[in-house]
PDB file of C-alpha atoms and ligand atoms in Angstrom:
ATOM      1  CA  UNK G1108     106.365 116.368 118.749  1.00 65.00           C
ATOM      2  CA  UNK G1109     106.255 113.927 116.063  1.00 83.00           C
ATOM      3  CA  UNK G1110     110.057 113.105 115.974  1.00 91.00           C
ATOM      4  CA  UNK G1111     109.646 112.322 120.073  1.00 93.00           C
ATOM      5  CA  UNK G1112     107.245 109.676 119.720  1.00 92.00           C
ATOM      6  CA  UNK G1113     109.042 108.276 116.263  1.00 95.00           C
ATOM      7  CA  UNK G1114     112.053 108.017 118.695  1.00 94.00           C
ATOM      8  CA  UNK G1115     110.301 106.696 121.278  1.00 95.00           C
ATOM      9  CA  UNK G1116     107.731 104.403 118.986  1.00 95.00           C
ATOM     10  CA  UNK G1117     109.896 101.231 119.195  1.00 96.00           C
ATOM     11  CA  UNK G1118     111.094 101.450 123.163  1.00 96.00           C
ATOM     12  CA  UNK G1119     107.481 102.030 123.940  1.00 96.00           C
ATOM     13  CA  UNK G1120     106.003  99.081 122.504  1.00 97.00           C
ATOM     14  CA  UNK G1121     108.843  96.586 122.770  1.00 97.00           C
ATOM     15  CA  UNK G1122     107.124  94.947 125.930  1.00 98.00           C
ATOM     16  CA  UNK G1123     103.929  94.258 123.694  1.00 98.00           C
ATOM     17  CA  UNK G1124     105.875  93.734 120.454  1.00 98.00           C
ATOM     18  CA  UNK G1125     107.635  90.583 122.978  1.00 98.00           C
ATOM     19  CA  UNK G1126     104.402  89.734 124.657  1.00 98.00           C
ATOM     20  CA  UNK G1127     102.375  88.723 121.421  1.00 98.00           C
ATOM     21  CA  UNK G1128     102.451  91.636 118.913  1.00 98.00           C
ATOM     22  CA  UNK G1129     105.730  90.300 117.257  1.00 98.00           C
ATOM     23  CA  UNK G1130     103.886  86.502 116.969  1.00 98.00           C
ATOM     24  CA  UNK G1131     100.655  88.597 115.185  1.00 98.00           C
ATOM     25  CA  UNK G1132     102.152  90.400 112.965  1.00 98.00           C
ATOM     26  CA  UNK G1133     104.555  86.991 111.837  1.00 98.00           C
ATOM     27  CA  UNK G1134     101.249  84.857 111.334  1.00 98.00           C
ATOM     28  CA  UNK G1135      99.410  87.245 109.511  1.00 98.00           C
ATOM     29  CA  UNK G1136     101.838  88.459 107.137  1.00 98.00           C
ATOM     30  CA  UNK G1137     103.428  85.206 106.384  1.00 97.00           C
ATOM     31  CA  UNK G1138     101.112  84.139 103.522  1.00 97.00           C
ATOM     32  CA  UNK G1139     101.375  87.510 101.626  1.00 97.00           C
ATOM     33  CA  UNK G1140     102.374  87.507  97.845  1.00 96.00           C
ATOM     34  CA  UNK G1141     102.834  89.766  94.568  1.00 96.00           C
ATOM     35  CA  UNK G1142     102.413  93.270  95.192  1.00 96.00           C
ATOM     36  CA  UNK G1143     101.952  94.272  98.718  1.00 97.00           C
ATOM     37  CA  UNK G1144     101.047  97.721  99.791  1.00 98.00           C
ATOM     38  CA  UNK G1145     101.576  99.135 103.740  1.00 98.00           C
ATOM     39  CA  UNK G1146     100.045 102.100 105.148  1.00 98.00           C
ATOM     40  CA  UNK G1147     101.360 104.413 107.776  1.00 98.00           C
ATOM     41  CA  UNK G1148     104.216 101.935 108.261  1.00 97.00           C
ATOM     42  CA  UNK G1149     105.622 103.611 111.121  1.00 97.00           C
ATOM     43  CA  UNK G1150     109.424 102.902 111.681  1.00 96.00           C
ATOM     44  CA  UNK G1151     109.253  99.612 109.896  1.00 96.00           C
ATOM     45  CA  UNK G1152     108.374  96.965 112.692  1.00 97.00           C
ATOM     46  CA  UNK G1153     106.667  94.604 109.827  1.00 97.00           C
ATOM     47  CA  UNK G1154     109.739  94.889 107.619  1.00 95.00           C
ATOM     48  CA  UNK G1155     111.384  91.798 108.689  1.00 93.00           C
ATOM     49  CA  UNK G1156     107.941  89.453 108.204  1.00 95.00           C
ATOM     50  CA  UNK G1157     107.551  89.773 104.882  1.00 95.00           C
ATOM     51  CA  UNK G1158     107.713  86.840 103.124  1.00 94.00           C
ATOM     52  CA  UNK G1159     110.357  86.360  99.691  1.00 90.00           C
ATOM     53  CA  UNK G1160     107.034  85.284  97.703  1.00 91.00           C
ATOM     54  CA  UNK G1161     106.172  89.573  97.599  1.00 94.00           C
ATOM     55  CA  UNK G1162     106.591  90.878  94.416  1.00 93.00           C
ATOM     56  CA  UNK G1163     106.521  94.535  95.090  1.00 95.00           C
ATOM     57  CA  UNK G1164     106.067  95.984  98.800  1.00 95.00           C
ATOM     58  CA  UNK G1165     105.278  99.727  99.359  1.00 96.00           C
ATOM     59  CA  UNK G1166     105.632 101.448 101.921  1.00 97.00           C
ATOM     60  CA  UNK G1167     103.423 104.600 102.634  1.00 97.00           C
ATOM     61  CA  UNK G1168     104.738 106.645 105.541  1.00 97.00           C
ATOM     62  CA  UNK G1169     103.043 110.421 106.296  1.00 97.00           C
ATOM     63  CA  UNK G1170     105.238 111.020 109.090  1.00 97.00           C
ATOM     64  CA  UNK G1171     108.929 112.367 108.121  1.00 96.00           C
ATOM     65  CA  UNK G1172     110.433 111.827 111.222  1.00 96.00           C
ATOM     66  CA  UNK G1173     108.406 107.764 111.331  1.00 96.00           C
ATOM     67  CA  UNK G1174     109.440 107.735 107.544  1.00 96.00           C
ATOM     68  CA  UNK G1175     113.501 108.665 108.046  1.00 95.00           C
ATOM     69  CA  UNK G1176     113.105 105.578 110.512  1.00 95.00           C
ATOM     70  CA  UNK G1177     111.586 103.342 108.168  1.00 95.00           C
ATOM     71  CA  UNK G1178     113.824 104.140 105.085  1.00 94.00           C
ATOM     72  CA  UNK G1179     117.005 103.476 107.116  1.00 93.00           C
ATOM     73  CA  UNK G1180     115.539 100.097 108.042  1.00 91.00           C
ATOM     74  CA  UNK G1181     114.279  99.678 105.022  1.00 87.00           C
ATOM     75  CA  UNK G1182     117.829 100.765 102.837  1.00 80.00           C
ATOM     76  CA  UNK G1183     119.304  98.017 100.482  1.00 68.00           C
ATOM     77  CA  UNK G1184     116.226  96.073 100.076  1.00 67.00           C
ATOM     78  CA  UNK G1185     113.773  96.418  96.842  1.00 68.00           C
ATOM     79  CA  UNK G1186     111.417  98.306  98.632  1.00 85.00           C
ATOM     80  CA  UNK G1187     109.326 101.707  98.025  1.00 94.00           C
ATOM     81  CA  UNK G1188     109.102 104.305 100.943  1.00 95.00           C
ATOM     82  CA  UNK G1189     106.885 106.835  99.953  1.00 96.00           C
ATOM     83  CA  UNK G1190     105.112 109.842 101.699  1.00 97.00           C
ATOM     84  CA  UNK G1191     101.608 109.349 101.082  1.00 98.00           C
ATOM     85  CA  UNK G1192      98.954 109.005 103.591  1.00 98.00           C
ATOM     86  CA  UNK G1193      96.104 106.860 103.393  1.00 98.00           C
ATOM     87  CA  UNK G1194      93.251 108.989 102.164  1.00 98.00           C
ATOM     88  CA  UNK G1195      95.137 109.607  99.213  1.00 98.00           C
ATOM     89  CA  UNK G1196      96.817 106.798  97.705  1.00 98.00           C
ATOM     90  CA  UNK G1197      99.024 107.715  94.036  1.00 98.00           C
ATOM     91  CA  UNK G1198      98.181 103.919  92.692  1.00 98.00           C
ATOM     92  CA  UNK G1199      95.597 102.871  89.868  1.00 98.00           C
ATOM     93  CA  UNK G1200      92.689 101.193  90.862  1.00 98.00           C
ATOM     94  CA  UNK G1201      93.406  97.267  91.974  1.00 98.00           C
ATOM     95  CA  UNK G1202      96.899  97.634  91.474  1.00 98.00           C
ATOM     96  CA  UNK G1203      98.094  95.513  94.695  1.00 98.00           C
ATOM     97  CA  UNK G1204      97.125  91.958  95.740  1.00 98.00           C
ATOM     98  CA  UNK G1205      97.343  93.040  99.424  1.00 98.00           C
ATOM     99  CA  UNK G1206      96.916  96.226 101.858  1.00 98.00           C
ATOM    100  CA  UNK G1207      98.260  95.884 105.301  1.00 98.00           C
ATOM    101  CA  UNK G1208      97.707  98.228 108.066  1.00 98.00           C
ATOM    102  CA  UNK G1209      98.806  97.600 111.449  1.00 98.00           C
ATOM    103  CA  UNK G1210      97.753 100.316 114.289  1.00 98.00           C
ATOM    104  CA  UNK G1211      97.085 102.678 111.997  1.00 98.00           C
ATOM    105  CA  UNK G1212      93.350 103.146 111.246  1.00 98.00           C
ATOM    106  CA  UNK G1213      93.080 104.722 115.128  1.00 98.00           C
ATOM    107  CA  UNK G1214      94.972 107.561 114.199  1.00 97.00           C
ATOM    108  CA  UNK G1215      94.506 108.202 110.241  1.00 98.00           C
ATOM    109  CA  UNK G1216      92.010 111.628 110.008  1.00 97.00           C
ATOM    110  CA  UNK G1217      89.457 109.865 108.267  1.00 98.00           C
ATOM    111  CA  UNK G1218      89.021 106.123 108.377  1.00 98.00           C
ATOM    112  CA  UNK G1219      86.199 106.089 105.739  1.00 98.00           C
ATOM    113  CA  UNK G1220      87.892 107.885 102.984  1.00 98.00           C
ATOM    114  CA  UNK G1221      91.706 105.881 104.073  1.00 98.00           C
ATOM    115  CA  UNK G1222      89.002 102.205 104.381  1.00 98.00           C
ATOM    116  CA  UNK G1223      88.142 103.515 100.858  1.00 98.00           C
ATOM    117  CA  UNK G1224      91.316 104.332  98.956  1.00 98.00           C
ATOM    118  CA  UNK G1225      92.347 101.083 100.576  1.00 98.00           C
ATOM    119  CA  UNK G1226      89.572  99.218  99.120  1.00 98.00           C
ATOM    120  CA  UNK G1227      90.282 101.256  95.657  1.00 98.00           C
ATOM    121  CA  UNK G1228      93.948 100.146  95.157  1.00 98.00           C
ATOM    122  CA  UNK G1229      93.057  96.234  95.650  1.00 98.00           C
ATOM    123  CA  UNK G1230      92.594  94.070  92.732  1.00 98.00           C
ATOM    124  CA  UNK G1231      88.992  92.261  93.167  1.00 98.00           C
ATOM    125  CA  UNK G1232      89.608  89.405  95.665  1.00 98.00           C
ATOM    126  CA  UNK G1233      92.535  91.270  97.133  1.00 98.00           C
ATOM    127  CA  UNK G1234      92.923  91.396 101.083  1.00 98.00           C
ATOM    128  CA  UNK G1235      93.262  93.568 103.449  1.00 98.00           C
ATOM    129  CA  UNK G1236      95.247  92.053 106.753  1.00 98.00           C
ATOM    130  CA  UNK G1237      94.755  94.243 109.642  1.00 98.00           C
ATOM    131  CA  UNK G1238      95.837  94.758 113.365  1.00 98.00           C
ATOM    132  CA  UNK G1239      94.173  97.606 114.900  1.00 98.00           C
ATOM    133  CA  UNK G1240      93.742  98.335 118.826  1.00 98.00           C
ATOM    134  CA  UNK G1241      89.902  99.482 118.972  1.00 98.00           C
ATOM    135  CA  UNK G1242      87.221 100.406 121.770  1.00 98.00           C
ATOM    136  CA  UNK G1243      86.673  98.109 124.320  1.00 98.00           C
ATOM    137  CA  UNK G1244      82.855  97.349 123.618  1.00 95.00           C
ATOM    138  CA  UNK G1245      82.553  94.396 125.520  1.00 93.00           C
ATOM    139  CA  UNK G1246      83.921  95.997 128.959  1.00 96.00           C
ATOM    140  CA  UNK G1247      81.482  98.996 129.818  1.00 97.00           C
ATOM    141  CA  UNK G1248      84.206 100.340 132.592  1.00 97.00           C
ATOM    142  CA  UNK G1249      86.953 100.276 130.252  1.00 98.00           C
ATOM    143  CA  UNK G1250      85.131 101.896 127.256  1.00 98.00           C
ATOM    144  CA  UNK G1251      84.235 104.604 129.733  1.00 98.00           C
ATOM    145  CA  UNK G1252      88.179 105.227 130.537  1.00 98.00           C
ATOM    146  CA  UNK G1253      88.785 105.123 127.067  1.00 98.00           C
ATOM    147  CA  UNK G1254      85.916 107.847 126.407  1.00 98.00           C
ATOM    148  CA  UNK G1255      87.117 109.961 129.486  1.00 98.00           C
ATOM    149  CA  UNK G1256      91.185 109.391 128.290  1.00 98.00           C
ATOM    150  CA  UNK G1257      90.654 110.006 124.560  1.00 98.00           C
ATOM    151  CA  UNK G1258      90.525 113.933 124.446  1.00 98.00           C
ATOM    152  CA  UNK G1259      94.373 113.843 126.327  1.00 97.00           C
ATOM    153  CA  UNK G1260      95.355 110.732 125.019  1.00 97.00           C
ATOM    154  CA  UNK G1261      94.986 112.232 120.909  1.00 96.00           C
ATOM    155  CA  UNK G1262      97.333 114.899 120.529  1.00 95.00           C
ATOM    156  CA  UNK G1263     100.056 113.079 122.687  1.00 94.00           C
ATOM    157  CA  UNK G1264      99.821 110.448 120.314  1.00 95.00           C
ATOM    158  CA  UNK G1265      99.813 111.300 116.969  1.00 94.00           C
ATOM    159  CA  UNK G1266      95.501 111.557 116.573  1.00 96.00           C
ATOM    160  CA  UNK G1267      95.543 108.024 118.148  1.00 97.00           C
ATOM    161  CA  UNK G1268      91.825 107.333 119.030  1.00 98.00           C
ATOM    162  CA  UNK G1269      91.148 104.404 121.840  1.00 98.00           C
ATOM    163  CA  UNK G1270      87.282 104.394 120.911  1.00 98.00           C
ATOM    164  CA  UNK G1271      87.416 103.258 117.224  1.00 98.00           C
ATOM    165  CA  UNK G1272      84.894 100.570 116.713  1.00 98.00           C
ATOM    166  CA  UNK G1273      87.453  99.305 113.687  1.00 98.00           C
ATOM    167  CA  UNK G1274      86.115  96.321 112.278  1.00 98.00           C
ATOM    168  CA  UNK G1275      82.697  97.700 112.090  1.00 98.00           C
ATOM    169  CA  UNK G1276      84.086 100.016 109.856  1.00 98.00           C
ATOM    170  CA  UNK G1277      86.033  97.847 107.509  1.00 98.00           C
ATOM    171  CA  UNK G1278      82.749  96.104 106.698  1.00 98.00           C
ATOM    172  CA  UNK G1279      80.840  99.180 106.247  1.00 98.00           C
ATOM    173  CA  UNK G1280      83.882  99.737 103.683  1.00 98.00           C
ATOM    174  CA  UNK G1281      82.083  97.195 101.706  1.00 98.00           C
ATOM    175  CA  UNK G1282      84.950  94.493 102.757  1.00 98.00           C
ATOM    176  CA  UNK G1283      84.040  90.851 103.440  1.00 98.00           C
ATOM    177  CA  UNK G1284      85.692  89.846 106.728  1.00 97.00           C
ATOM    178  CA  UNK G1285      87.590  86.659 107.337  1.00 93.00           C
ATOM    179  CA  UNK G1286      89.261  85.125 110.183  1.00 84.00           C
ATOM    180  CA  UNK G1287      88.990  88.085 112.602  1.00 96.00           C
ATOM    181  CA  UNK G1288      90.145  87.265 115.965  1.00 97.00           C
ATOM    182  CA  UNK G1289      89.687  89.743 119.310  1.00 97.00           C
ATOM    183  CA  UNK G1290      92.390  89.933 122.093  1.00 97.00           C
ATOM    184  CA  UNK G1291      94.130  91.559 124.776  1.00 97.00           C
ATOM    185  CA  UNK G1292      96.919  93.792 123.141  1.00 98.00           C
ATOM    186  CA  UNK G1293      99.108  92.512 126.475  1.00 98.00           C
ATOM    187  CA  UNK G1294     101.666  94.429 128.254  1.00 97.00           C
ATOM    188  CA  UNK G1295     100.340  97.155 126.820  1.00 97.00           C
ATOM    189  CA  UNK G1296      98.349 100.621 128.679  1.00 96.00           C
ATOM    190  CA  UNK G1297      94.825  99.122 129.608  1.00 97.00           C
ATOM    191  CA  UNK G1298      92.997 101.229 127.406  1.00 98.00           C
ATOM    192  CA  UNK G1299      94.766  99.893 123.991  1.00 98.00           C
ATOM    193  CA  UNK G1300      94.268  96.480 124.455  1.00 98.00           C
ATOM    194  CA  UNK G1301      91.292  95.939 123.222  1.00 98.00           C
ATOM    195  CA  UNK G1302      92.585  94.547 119.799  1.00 98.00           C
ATOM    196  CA  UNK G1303      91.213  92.914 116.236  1.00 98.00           C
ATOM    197  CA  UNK G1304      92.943  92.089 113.912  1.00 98.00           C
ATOM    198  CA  UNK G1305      92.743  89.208 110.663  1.00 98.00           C
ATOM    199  CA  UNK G1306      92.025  90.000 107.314  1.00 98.00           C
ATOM    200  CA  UNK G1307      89.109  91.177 104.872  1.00 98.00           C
ATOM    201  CA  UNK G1308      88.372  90.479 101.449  1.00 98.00           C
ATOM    202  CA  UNK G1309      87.825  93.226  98.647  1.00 98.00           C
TER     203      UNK G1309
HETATM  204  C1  SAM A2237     100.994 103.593 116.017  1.00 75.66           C
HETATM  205  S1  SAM A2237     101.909 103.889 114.562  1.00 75.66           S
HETATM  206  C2  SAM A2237     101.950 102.265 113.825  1.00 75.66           C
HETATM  207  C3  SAM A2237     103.184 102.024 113.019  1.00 75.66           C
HETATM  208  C4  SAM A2237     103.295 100.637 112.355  1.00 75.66           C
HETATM  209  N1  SAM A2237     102.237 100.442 111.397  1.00 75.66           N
HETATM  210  C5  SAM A2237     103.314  99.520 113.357  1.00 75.66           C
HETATM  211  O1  SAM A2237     102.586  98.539 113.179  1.00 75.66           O
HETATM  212  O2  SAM A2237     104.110  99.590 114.304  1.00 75.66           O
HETATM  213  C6  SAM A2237     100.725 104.747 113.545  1.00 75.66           C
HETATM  214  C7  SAM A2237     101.281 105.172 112.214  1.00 75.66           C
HETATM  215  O3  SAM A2237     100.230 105.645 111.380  1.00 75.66           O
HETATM  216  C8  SAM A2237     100.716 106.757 110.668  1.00 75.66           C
HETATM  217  N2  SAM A2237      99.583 107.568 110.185  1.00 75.66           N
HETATM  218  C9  SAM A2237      98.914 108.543 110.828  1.00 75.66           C
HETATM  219  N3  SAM A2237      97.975 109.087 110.043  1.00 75.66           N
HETATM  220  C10 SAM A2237      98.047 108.417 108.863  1.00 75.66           C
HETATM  221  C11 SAM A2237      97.335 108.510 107.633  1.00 75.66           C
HETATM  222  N4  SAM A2237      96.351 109.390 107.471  1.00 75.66           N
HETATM  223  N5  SAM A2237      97.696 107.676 106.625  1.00 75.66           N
HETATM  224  C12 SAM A2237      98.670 106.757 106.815  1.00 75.66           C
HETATM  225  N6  SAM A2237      99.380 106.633 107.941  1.00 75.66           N
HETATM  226  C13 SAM A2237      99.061 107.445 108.958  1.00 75.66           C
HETATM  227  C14 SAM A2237     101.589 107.478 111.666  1.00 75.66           C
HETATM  228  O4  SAM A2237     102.468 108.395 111.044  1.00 75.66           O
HETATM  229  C15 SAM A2237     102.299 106.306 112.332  1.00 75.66           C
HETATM  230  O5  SAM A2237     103.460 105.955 111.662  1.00 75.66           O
END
């Protein structure tokens, strides 16, 4: 199934991407510099934010069928695709200035161990800048759709859980968080709105 939804990835969110996704993932990613690192970066819809003051950007991809994507968007630029997922990172210890993950830590195995390896592979005072759809905890009927969905919801889209309570885990990571704002993921299915996203300090 995983080459269906890589297909379908970008047609699928193109009304949210246009609605305010586009606009978050500009703003956030704008002040990045030196050696950037991006996990499960899908079929490349941050590519064209990244600012010219990035040293190095890597891009981590799992996914073959996300990754063939990604490397053909990615092809005559000075960029790094590589395989790796987030629980297992092949980098020293602090060896980027940034780790960006956008909609990815609902759907990686095991958000601890990626939230770790993350947190490894930063220098000291390194961010990470996140946008991650999350449970809805301050809307009791929609958490309970999200609770009821989630078992059918998972395997149709690539482990994507609706009831991750994301930022909470990012600080139990042992990251600092900064500037984290919550919003409506619009034009999107009403149980992935919920959103956070901003960034966190190593
Ligand atoms: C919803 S897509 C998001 C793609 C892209 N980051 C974006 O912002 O559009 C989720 C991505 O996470 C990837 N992924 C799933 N498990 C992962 C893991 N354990 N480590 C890294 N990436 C993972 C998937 O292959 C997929 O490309």
């Amino acid at each position: 199934m995983s080459w269906l939804l890589a297909a379908l990835y970008d047609p699928m969110m193109k009304a949210a991407e246009d609605a305010c996704l586009a606009a978050w993932r500009a703003e956030l990613l704008a002040p990045l510099s030196g050696a950037v690192l991006e996990i499960g970066a899908g079929t490349g819809a941050n590519l064209a934010r990244y600012p010219k003051t990035i040293t190095r950007l890597v891009l981590a991809e799992p996914d073959r069928a996300m990754r063939r994507r990604l490397a053909a968007r990615a092809v005559g630029r000075a960029r790094e695709v590589i395989g790796a997922a987030a629980e297992n990172l092949p980098f020293a210890d602090g060896a980027f200035d940034f780790v960006v993950s956008t909609l990815v830590l609902c759907s990686v195995r095991d958000p601890a161990a990626a939230l770790a390896e993350m947190r490894r592979v930063l220098k000291p005072g390194g961010r990470l800048v996140f946008i991650e759809h999350v449970a809805a905890t301050d809307n009791v009927g929609r958490l309970r759709w999200q609770k009821l969905l989630e078992p059918i919801w998972k395997p149709l889209m690539g482990n994507c859980h609706l009831t991750r309570r994301t930022a909470e885990a990012i600080r139990t990571a042992g990251f600092a968080l900064d500037e984290v704002k919550r919003e409506s993921l619009r034009k999107t299915i009403p149980i992935a709105r919920p959103s956070v996203r901003g960034t966190a300090v190593r």
